[in-house]
CSV table of C-alpha atoms in Angstrom, one decimal:
chain,number,residue,atom,x,y,z
A,5,MET,CA,0.0,0.0,0.0
A,6,ASN,CA,1.5,3.3,-1.1
A,7,ILE,CA,0.7,6.8,0.2
A,8,VAL,CA,-1.8,7.5,-2.6
A,9,GLN,CA,-3.8,4.3,-1.7
A,10,PHE,CA,-3.7,5.3,1.9
A,11,PHE,CA,-5.1,8.7,1.4
A,12,ARG,CA,-7.7,7.3,-1.1
A,13,ILE,CA,-8.9,5.0,1.7
A,14,LEU,CA,-9.1,7.9,4.2
A,15,TRP,CA,-11.0,10.0,1.7
A,16,VAL,CA,-13.5,7.2,1.1
A,17,ARG,CA,-13.9,6.5,4.9
A,18,ARG,CA,-14.1,10.2,5.8
A,19,TRP,CA,-17.6,9.6,7.0
A,20,ILE,CA,-16.2,7.4,9.8
A,21,ILE,CA,-13.2,9.7,10.7
A,22,LEU,CA,-15.1,12.9,10.8
A,23,PRO,CA,-17.9,11.8,13.2
A,24,ALA,CA,-15.3,10.3,15.6
A,25,PHE,CA,-13.4,13.6,15.5
A,26,LEU,CA,-16.5,15.7,16.1
A,27,VAL,CA,-17.8,13.5,18.8
A,28,CYS,CA,-14.6,13.6,20.8
A,29,VAL,CA,-14.3,17.4,20.5
A,30,ALA,CA,-17.9,17.9,21.4
A,31,THR,CA,-17.6,15.6,24.4
A,32,ALA,CA,-14.5,17.4,25.6
A,33,THR,CA,-16.2,20.8,25.2
A,34,ILE,CA,-19.2,19.6,27.2
A,35,VAL,CA,-17.1,18.0,29.9
A,36,VAL,CA,-14.9,21.1,30.3
A,37,GLN,CA,-18.1,23.1,31.1
A,38,PHE,CA,-18.8,20.8,34.1
A,39,LEU,CA,-15.2,20.5,35.5
A,40,PRO,CA,-14.7,22.5,38.7
A,41,GLU,CA,-12.2,25.4,38.4
A,42,ARG,CA,-9.1,25.2,40.5
A,43,TYR,CA,-7.0,28.3,41.4
A,44,LYS,CA,-3.3,28.1,42.4
A,45,ALA,CA,-1.6,30.6,44.7
A,46,SER,CA,2.1,30.6,45.2
A,47,THR,CA,4.5,32.2,47.8
A,48,ARG,CA,8.3,32.0,47.9
A,49,VAL,CA,10.8,31.6,50.7
A,50,VAL,CA,14.6,32.2,50.5
A,51,LEU,CA,16.8,29.5,52.1
A,52,GLU,CA,19.7,31.5,53.5
A,53,THR,CA,22.0,28.5,53.2
A,54,PHE,CA,25.1,30.7,52.5
A,55,LYS,CA,24.6,32.9,55.6
A,56,PRO,CA,26.7,32.2,58.6
A,57,ASP,CA,24.9,31.0,61.7
A,58,PRO,CA,24.4,34.0,64.0
A,59,VAL,CA,25.5,32.0,67.1
A,60,THR,CA,28.2,29.7,65.9
A,61,GLY,CA,29.3,31.6,62.8
A,62,GLN,CA,29.4,28.3,60.8
A,63,VAL,CA,28.3,28.0,57.2
A,64,MET,CA,26.4,25.0,55.9
A,65,SER,CA,28.6,22.6,53.9
A,66,SER,CA,27.7,22.0,50.3
A,67,GLN,CA,27.5,18.2,50.9
A,68,PHE,CA,24.6,18.7,53.3
A,69,MET,CA,22.8,21.3,51.1
A,70,ARG,CA,20.7,18.8,49.1
A,71,ALA,CA,19.6,17.0,52.2
A,72,TYR,CA,18.7,20.2,54.0
A,73,VAL,CA,16.6,21.5,51.0
A,74,GLU,CA,14.8,18.1,50.7
A,75,THR,CA,14.1,18.2,54.5
A,76,GLN,CA,12.5,21.6,54.2
A,77,THR,CA,10.4,20.5,51.2
A,78,GLN,CA,9.1,17.5,53.1
A,79,LEU,CA,8.5,19.6,56.2
A,80,ILE,CA,6.1,21.9,54.2
A,81,GLU,CA,4.0,18.9,53.2
A,82,ASP,CA,4.1,17.4,56.7
A,83,TYR,CA,1.3,17.0,59.1
A,84,ALA,CA,3.1,19.3,61.6
A,85,THR,CA,2.8,22.2,59.2
A,86,ALA,CA,-0.7,21.4,57.9
A,87,GLY,CA,-2.0,20.9,61.4
A,88,ARG,CA,-1.0,24.4,62.3
A,89,VAL,CA,-2.9,25.7,59.3
A,90,VAL,CA,-6.0,23.8,60.4
A,91,ASP,CA,-5.7,25.4,63.8
A,92,GLU,CA,-5.3,28.8,62.3
A,93,LEU,CA,-8.4,28.3,60.0
A,94,GLY,CA,-10.5,26.9,62.8
A,95,TRP,CA,-11.7,24.1,60.6
A,96,ALA,CA,-11.8,21.5,63.3
A,97,ASN,CA,-14.7,23.5,65.0
A,98,ASP,CA,-16.6,24.2,61.8
A,99,PRO,CA,-20.0,22.3,61.9
A,100,ALA,CA,-19.8,21.6,58.1
A,101,ASN,CA,-16.4,20.0,58.4
A,102,ILE,CA,-17.5,18.0,61.5
A,103,ALA,CA,-20.5,16.7,59.6
A,104,ALA,CA,-18.3,15.8,56.5
A,105,PHE,CA,-15.8,14.0,58.8
A,106,ASN,CA,-18.5,12.0,60.6
A,107,SER,CA,-19.9,10.8,57.2
A,108,SER,CA,-16.4,9.8,55.9
A,109,SER,CA,-14.5,6.6,56.4
A,110,ALA,CA,-12.0,8.4,58.6
A,111,ALA,CA,-14.6,9.0,61.3
A,112,ALA,CA,-13.5,5.7,63.0
A,113,THR,CA,-10.1,7.3,63.9
A,114,GLY,CA,-11.7,10.2,65.7
A,115,ASP,CA,-8.9,12.6,64.6
A,116,ILE,CA,-10.6,15.3,62.6
A,117,ARG,CA,-7.5,17.5,62.7
A,118,ARG,CA,-5.4,14.9,60.8
A,119,TRP,CA,-8.2,14.3,58.3
A,120,LEU,CA,-8.4,18.1,57.5
A,121,ALA,CA,-4.6,18.4,57.4
A,122,LYS,CA,-4.6,15.5,54.8
A,123,GLN,CA,-6.8,17.6,52.6
A,124,ILE,CA,-4.4,20.6,52.8
A,125,ILE,CA,-1.4,18.3,52.2
A,126,ASP,CA,-3.1,16.9,49.0
A,127,ASN,CA,-3.4,20.4,47.6
A,128,THR,CA,0.0,21.6,48.6
A,129,LYS,CA,3.2,21.4,46.5
A,130,ALA,CA,6.7,22.7,47.4
A,131,ASP,CA,9.7,22.7,45.1
A,132,VAL,CA,13.0,24.5,44.8
A,133,MET,CA,13.4,26.7,41.7
A,134,GLU,CA,16.1,25.2,39.6
A,135,GLY,CA,19.5,26.8,40.0
A,136,SER,CA,18.6,28.9,43.1
A,137,ASN,CA,17.9,28.6,46.8
A,138,ILE,CA,14.3,29.9,46.5
A,139,LEU,CA,11.6,27.5,47.7
A,140,GLU,CA,8.2,27.9,46.1
A,141,ILE,CA,5.1,26.9,48.0
A,142,SER,CA,1.8,26.4,46.0
A,143,TYR,CA,-1.7,25.7,47.1
A,144,SER,CA,-4.7,25.0,44.9
A,145,ASP,CA,-8.3,25.5,45.7
A,146,SER,CA,-11.7,26.2,44.1
A,147,SER,CA,-11.7,29.7,45.5
A,148,PRO,CA,-8.9,32.1,44.6
A,149,GLU,CA,-9.2,34.0,47.9
A,150,ARG,CA,-9.0,30.8,49.9
A,151,ALA,CA,-6.1,29.6,47.9
A,152,GLU,CA,-4.2,32.9,48.6
A,153,ARG,CA,-5.0,32.8,52.4
A,154,ILE,CA,-4.1,29.1,52.8
A,155,ALA,CA,-0.8,29.5,50.8
A,156,ASN,CA,0.3,32.3,53.1
A,157,LEU,CA,-0.8,30.4,56.2
A,158,ILE,CA,1.3,27.4,55.0
A,159,ARG,CA,4.3,29.6,54.6
A,160,THR,CA,3.8,31.2,58.0
A,161,SER,CA,3.2,27.8,59.7
A,162,PHE,CA,6.2,26.3,57.9
A,163,LEU,CA,8.6,29.1,59.1
A,164,ALA,CA,7.2,28.8,62.7
A,165,GLN,CA,7.5,25.0,62.6
A,166,SER,CA,11.0,25.2,61.3
A,167,LEU,CA,12.0,27.7,64.0
A,168,ALA,CA,10.3,25.5,66.7
A,169,ALA,CA,12.1,22.4,65.4
A,170,LYS,CA,15.5,24.3,65.5
A,171,ARG,CA,14.8,25.5,69.0
A,172,GLN,CA,13.7,22.0,70.1
A,173,ALA,CA,16.8,20.4,68.7
A,174,ALA,CA,19.1,23.1,70.3
A,175,THR,CA,17.3,22.7,73.6
A,176,LYS,CA,17.7,18.9,73.5
A,177,SER,CA,21.4,19.2,72.6
A,178,ALA,CA,21.9,21.9,75.3
A,179,ASP,CA,20.4,19.6,77.9
A,180,TRP,CA,22.7,16.8,76.9
A,181,TYR,CA,25.7,19.0,77.0
A,182,ALA,CA,24.6,20.4,80.4
A,183,GLN,CA,24.7,16.8,81.7
A,184,GLN,CA,28.2,16.4,80.3
A,185,ALA,CA,29.3,19.7,81.7
A,186,ASP,CA,28.0,18.7,85.2
A,187,ALA,CA,29.9,15.4,85.0
A,188,ALA,CA,33.0,17.3,83.9
A,189,ARG,CA,32.6,19.8,86.7
A,190,GLN,CA,32.3,16.9,89.3
A,191,ALA,CA,35.4,15.2,87.8
A,192,LEU,CA,37.3,18.5,87.9
A,193,ALA,CA,36.3,19.0,91.6
A,194,ALA,CA,37.5,15.5,92.4
A,195,ALA,CA,40.8,16.1,90.5
A,196,VAL,CA,41.4,19.4,92.4
A,197,GLN,CA,40.6,17.7,95.7
A,198,ALA,CA,43.1,14.9,94.9
A,199,ARG,CA,45.8,17.4,94.1
A,200,THR,CA,45.1,19.4,97.3
A,201,ASP,CA,45.3,16.3,99.5
A,202,PHE,CA,48.6,15.3,97.9
A,203,VAL,CA,50.0,18.8,98.4
A,204,LYS,CA,49.0,18.7,102.1
A,205,LYS,CA,50.5,15.3,102.5
A,206,THR,CA,53.9,16.0,100.8
A,207,GLY,CA,54.2,19.8,101.3
A,208,ILE,CA,55.3,20.2,97.7
A,209,VAL,CA,53.9,23.2,95.9
A,210,LEU,CA,54.1,23.9,92.2
A,211,THR,CA,54.7,27.4,90.9
A,212,GLU,CA,53.0,29.1,87.9
A,213,THR,CA,55.7,27.9,85.7
A,214,GLY,CA,55.0,24.2,86.5
A,215,THR,CA,58.0,23.6,88.7
A,216,ASP,CA,58.1,23.0,92.5
A,217,LEU,CA,59.7,25.4,95.0
A,218,GLU,CA,62.7,23.1,95.7
A,219,THR,CA,63.6,22.9,92.0
A,220,GLN,CA,63.2,26.7,91.7
A,221,LYS,CA,65.5,27.2,94.7
A,222,LEU,CA,68.1,24.8,93.1
A,223,GLU,CA,68.0,26.8,89.9
A,224,GLN,CA,68.7,30.0,91.9
A,225,LEU,CA,71.8,28.4,93.7
A,226,GLN,CA,73.1,27.1,90.4
A,227,GLY,CA,72.8,30.6,89.1
A,228,GLN,CA,74.8,32.0,92.0
A,229,THR,CA,77.5,29.3,91.5
A,230,THR,CA,77.8,30.3,87.9
A,231,ALA,CA,78.1,34.0,88.8
A,232,ALA,CA,80.7,33.3,91.5
A,233,ALA,CA,82.8,31.3,89.0
A,234,ALA,CA,82.7,34.0,86.3
A,235,PRO,CA,85.8,36.0,87.5
A,236,VAL,CA,87.8,32.8,87.8
A,237,VAL,CA,86.7,31.7,84.3
A,238,ALA,CA,87.5,35.1,82.9
A,239,ALA,CA,91.0,35.1,84.5
A,240,ALA,CA,91.6,31.5,83.3
A,241,ALA,CA,90.5,32.5,79.8
A,242,SER,CA,92.9,35.5,79.6
A,243,GLY,CA,95.8,34.0,81.7
A,244,MET,CA,96.3,37.2,83.9
A,245,GLY,CA,94.7,40.4,85.1
A,246,PRO,CA,95.3,44.0,84.0
A,247,ALA,CA,98.0,44.7,86.6
A,248,GLN,CA,99.8,41.4,85.8
A,249,MET,CA,99.8,42.4,82.1
A,250,GLN,CA,101.3,45.8,82.9
A,251,LEU,CA,103.9,44.1,85.1
A,252,ALA,CA,104.9,41.8,82.2
A,253,GLN,CA,105.4,44.7,79.9
A,254,ILE,CA,107.6,46.6,82.4
A,255,ASP,CA,109.7,43.4,82.9
A,256,GLN,CA,110.3,43.4,79.1
A,257,GLN,CA,111.3,47.1,79.2
A,258,ILE,CA,113.7,46.5,82.1
A,259,GLN,CA,115.4,43.7,80.2
A,260,GLN,CA,115.9,46.0,77.2
A,261,ALA,CA,117.1,48.9,79.4
A,262,ALA,CA,119.6,46.7,81.2
A,263,THR,CA,121.1,45.7,77.9
A,264,ASN,CA,121.2,49.2,76.4
A,265,LEU,CA,121.4,51.6,79.4
A,266,GLY,CA,122.9,49.8,82.3
A,267,PRO,CA,121.8,49.5,86.0
A,268,ASN,CA,122.8,53.1,87.0
A,269,HIS,CA,120.9,54.8,84.2
A,270,PRO,CA,118.0,57.1,85.6
A,271,ALA,CA,115.5,55.6,83.1
A,272,PHE,CA,116.4,52.1,84.2
A,273,GLN,CA,116.0,53.0,87.8
A,274,ALA,CA,112.6,54.6,87.1
A,275,LEU,CA,111.4,51.4,85.5
A,276,GLN,CA,112.5,49.6,88.6
A,277,ARG,CA,110.3,51.8,90.7
A,278,GLN,CA,107.3,51.3,88.4
A,279,ARG,CA,107.8,47.6,88.6
A,280,GLU,CA,107.6,47.6,92.4
A,281,VAL,CA,104.2,49.5,92.1
A,282,PHE,CA,102.7,47.1,89.5
A,283,ALA,CA,104.1,44.1,91.4
A,284,LYS,CA,102.0,45.1,94.4
A,285,ALA,CA,98.9,45.6,92.2
A,286,ALA,CA,99.3,42.2,90.6
A,287,ALA,CA,99.6,40.5,94.0
A,288,ALA,CA,96.4,42.2,95.1
A,289,GLU,CA,94.6,40.9,91.9
A,290,ARG,CA,95.7,37.4,92.6
A,291,SER,CA,94.6,37.5,96.2
A,292,GLN,CA,91.2,38.9,95.1
A,293,VAL,CA,90.6,36.2,92.6
A,294,ASN,CA,91.6,33.5,95.1
A,295,GLY,CA,89.3,35.1,97.7
A,296,VAL,CA,86.2,34.9,95.4
A,297,ALA,CA,86.9,31.4,94.2
A,298,GLY,CA,87.7,30.3,97.7
A,299,PRO,CA,85.4,29.9,100.7
A,300,GLY,CA,82.4,31.9,99.2
A,301,ARG,CA,82.1,29.8,96.1
A,302,GLY,CA,82.6,26.6,98.1
A,303,ALA,CA,79.7,27.5,100.4
A,304,ILE,CA,77.4,28.2,97.4
A,305,GLU,CA,78.4,24.9,95.7
A,306,SER,CA,77.8,23.0,99.0
A,307,ALA,CA,74.3,24.5,99.3
A,308,ALA,CA,73.6,23.7,95.7
A,309,ASN,CA,74.7,20.1,96.1
A,310,ALA,CA,72.5,19.7,99.2
A,311,GLN,CA,69.5,21.3,97.4
A,312,ARG,CA,70.1,19.0,94.4
A,313,ALA,CA,70.0,15.9,96.7
A,314,ARG,CA,66.8,17.2,98.2
A,315,VAL,CA,65.2,17.7,94.8
A,316,LEU,CA,66.3,14.2,93.6
A,317,GLY,CA,64.8,12.8,96.8
A,318,ASN,CA,61.4,14.4,96.1
A,319,ARG,CA,61.4,13.6,92.4
A,320,GLN,CA,58.8,10.8,92.6
A,321,ASP,CA,56.4,13.0,94.6
A,322,VAL,CA,57.0,15.9,92.2
A,323,ASP,CA,56.2,13.7,89.2
A,324,LYS,CA,53.1,12.5,90.9
A,325,LEU,CA,52.0,16.1,91.6
A,326,MET,CA,52.7,17.1,88.0
A,327,GLN,CA,50.5,14.3,86.8
A,328,LEU,CA,47.7,15.4,89.1
A,329,GLN,CA,48.1,18.9,87.8
A,330,ARG,CA,47.9,17.7,84.2
A,331,ASP,CA,44.7,15.8,85.1
A,332,VAL,CA,43.3,19.0,86.7
A,333,THR,CA,44.2,21.0,83.5
A,334,LEU,CA,42.6,18.4,81.2
A,335,LYS,CA,39.4,18.2,83.2
A,336,GLN,CA,39.2,22.0,83.4
A,337,ASP,CA,39.5,22.2,79.6
A,338,GLN,CA,36.8,19.6,79.2
A,339,TYR,CA,34.5,21.4,81.5
A,340,MET,CA,35.1,24.8,79.9
A,341,LYS,CA,34.3,23.4,76.4
A,342,ALA,CA,31.1,21.7,77.6
A,343,ALA,CA,30.0,24.8,79.4
A,344,GLN,CA,30.7,27.0,76.3
A,345,ARG,CA,28.7,24.6,74.1
A,346,VAL,CA,25.8,24.7,76.6
A,347,ALA,CA,25.9,28.5,76.4
A,348,ASP,CA,25.9,28.5,72.6
A,349,LEU,CA,23.0,26.1,72.4
A,350,ARG,CA,21.0,28.0,75.0
A,351,LEU,CA,21.5,31.1,72.9
A,352,GLU,CA,20.5,29.2,69.7
A,353,ALA,CA,17.4,27.9,71.4
A,354,SER,CA,16.3,31.5,72.2
A,355,SER,CA,17.2,32.8,68.7
A,356,ASN,CA,14.5,33.9,66.3
A,357,ASP,CA,16.6,33.2,63.2
A,358,ASN,CA,15.5,30.0,61.4
A,359,GLY,CA,17.8,30.5,58.3
A,360,MET,CA,14.9,31.5,56.0
A,361,SER,CA,13.1,34.7,55.0
A,362,THR,CA,9.9,35.5,53.0
A,363,LEU,CA,10.6,36.5,49.4
A,364,SER,CA,7.0,37.1,48.2
A,365,GLU,CA,3.5,36.9,49.5
A,366,ALA,CA,0.8,34.8,47.8
A,367,THR,CA,-1.8,36.7,45.8
A,368,ALA,CA,-5.3,35.7,44.6
A,369,PRO,CA,-5.0,34.4,41.0
A,370,GLU,CA,-7.2,36.0,38.4
A,371,THR,CA,-7.5,32.9,36.2
A,372,PRO,CA,-7.9,29.3,37.1
A,373,TYR,CA,-5.0,26.9,36.3
A,374,TYR,CA,-7.4,24.0,35.9
A,375,PRO,CA,-9.1,23.0,33.7
A,376,LYS,CA,-6.8,23.9,30.9
A,377,VAL,CA,-9.4,24.3,28.2
A,378,PRO,CA,-7.1,24.5,25.1
A,379,MET,CA,-5.1,21.6,26.2
A,380,ILE,CA,-8.1,19.4,26.9
A,381,ILE,CA,-9.9,20.2,23.7
A,382,GLY,CA,-6.7,19.9,21.7
A,383,GLY,CA,-6.1,16.5,23.3
A,384,ALA,CA,-9.6,15.4,22.6
A,385,ALA,CA,-9.3,16.5,18.9
A,386,GLY,CA,-6.1,14.5,18.6
A,387,PHE,CA,-7.7,11.5,20.2
A,388,GLY,CA,-10.8,11.7,18.1
A,389,LEU,CA,-8.8,12.0,14.9
A,390,GLY,CA,-6.6,9.0,15.9
A,391,LEU,CA,-9.7,7.0,16.9
A,392,GLY,CA,-11.4,7.7,13.5
A,393,LEU,CA,-8.3,6.7,11.6
A,394,LEU,CA,-8.0,3.5,13.5
A,395,ILE,CA,-11.7,2.6,12.9
A,396,ALA,CA,-11.4,3.5,9.3
A,397,LEU,CA,-8.4,1.3,8.7
A,398,LEU,CA,-10.0,-1.6,10.6
A,399,VAL,CA,-13.2,-1.3,8.5
A,400,GLU,CA,-11.1,-1.2,5.3
A,401,LEU,CA,-9.1,-4.3,6.3
A,402,LEU,CA,-12.2,-6.2,7.1
A,403,GLY,CA,-13.9,-5.3,3.8
A,404,ARG,CA,-11.1,-4.7,1.3
A,405,ARG,CA,-12.3,-3.2,-2.0
A,406,VAL,CA,-10.8,-2.4,-5.4
A,407,ARG,CA,-10.6,1.4,-5.7
A,408,SER,CA,-7.9,1.9,-8.3
A,409,PRO,CA,-5.8,0.0,-10.9
A,410,GLU,CA,-3.1,-0.4,-8.2
A,411,ASP,CA,-5.6,-2.2,-6.0
A,412,LEU,CA,-6.5,-4.5,-8.9
A,413,GLU,CA,-2.9,-5.4,-9.6
A,414,VAL,CA,-2.4,-6.3,-6.0
A,415,ALA,CA,-5.6,-8.3,-5.8
A,416,ILE,CA,-5.0,-10.5,-9.0
A,417,ASP,CA,-1.2,-10.3,-9.0
A,418,ALA,CA,-1.3,-9.3,-12.7
A,419,PRO,CA,-0.7,-6.1,-14.6
A,420,VAL,CA,-3.6,-3.9,-15.7
A,421,LEU,CA,-3.7,-3.5,-19.5
A,422,GLY,CA,-6.3,-0.8,-19.7
A,423,VAL,CA,-8.9,1.2,-17.9
A,424,ILE,CA,-12.3,1.9,-19.4
A,425,GLN,CA,-13.7,5.1,-18.0
A,426,SER,CA,-17.5,5.6,-18.2
A,427,ARG,CA,-18.6,9.0,-19.3
A,428,ALA,CA,-22.0,8.7,-17.8
A,429,SER,CA,-22.6,10.1,-14.4
A,430,LEU,CA,-23.4,7.9,-11.4
A,431,ALA,CA,-27.1,8.9,-11.5
A,432,ALA,CA,-27.4,8.0,-15.2
A,433,ARG,CA,-25.8,4.6,-14.6
A,434,LEU,CA,-28.2,4.0,-11.7
A,435,ARG,CA,-31.2,4.8,-13.8
A,436,ARG,CA,-29.9,2.6,-16.6
A,437,ALA,CA,-29.4,-0.3,-14.1
A,438,GLN,CA,-32.9,0.2,-12.8
A,439,GLU,CA,-34.4,0.2,-16.3
A,440,THR,CA,-32.5,-3.0,-17.1
A,441,LEU,CA,-33.7,-4.7,-14.0
A,442,GLY,CA,-37.3,-3.6,-14.8
A,443,GLU,CA,-37.2,-4.9,-18.3
A,444,GLY,CA,-35.9,-8.2,-17.1
A,445,ALA,CA,-38.8,-8.5,-14.6
A,446,ASP,CA,-41.4,-7.8,-17.3
A,447,THR,CA,-39.9,-10.4,-19.7
A,448,HIS,CA,-40.0,-12.9,-17.0
A,449,GLY,CA,-43.7,-12.2,-16.3
A,450,ALA,CA,-44.7,-12.5,-19.9
A,451,SER,CA,-43.0,-15.8,-20.3
A,452,VAL,CA,-44.9,-17.1,-17.3
A,453,ASN,CA,-48.2,-16.1,-18.8
């Protein structure tokens, strides 16, 4: 079957296709008149996911963004939000709603609030606008004013429920951290008491630098020993003091004068007198150095050695006290962190920031979004046309007829040699056929007579 044959069939069967098309279009037009109109009102909320938390200063991680957005979407269509809307509208106390509930299958549950909330949930839709952090909340109803009011109530209830959930979670966490802080405080008090008892028992006291008094005293004695040994070390490093160095220079000058001038020369004798003066000064230097490095230094070293022995004897107790001090510091840090976390969570539980803000209010729509008359009638027209074509093809297949030379070639599987076209019209051919039939009937009657 080629395209020409196909269109020839459609043209012949047009009286089947056309009625099917018209019936479907007419039916859709009539049905549209009886469909209840639905109006949709939408309001938008901005999810401030990139804004730091006002209490902790933290910003939501991108890996939790999708889960957070999905959670907010489900919360809008949840019973907790819809139940608040029912309470705001006062539907549970409306006699008409009570009568409708009592006549429904849900009357056995006795929960009219949940039954009414289910109706709101069924007409509510929430979705995030693609490529943004804007959440759109839509509600559909037969009344545009009611759709506007309920859409705004859903948004308000959602924001209130989100804030309540955030506060509840913060309060619950704060209570848990308060228990941990109390346990840490008790552990800290026990650690402090153990340290105090040990200090009273041993008499060892740690300074602010973390060392005990005996060790600090040893460090002071070691410093005094080092200071007392400094002159001796300086003298040992240079070999002699200033007077001794001057005396050595004069001795060299006297040796040269004895060779060049002789013992009776006035300059030689002057050098002899200077030598006597510097010799006394050098002797005084040696006696001073020996005096410093003598009994005084020995006494300091003896005291340092005694203090060192005392420190070594108390080393085990000092180590134990340092361990107790580290335990106190650790438990104090744990308590401070837990207490700070409790304070942050208490502040978050009293905060009015839920991380969202209203972008736009819902307004009463002027035109209904349902039924979509052009779409329904267009769909019915397409359906009617397809149905008519299908019926026409089925009828043609059940009663195949020869409508052209091509059909004849297919039917007899032989070529058509010629086509005789009658010039008479269809009406003339019909009249001729009737006349032929009439003459045949008369001839048959005469022969009977």
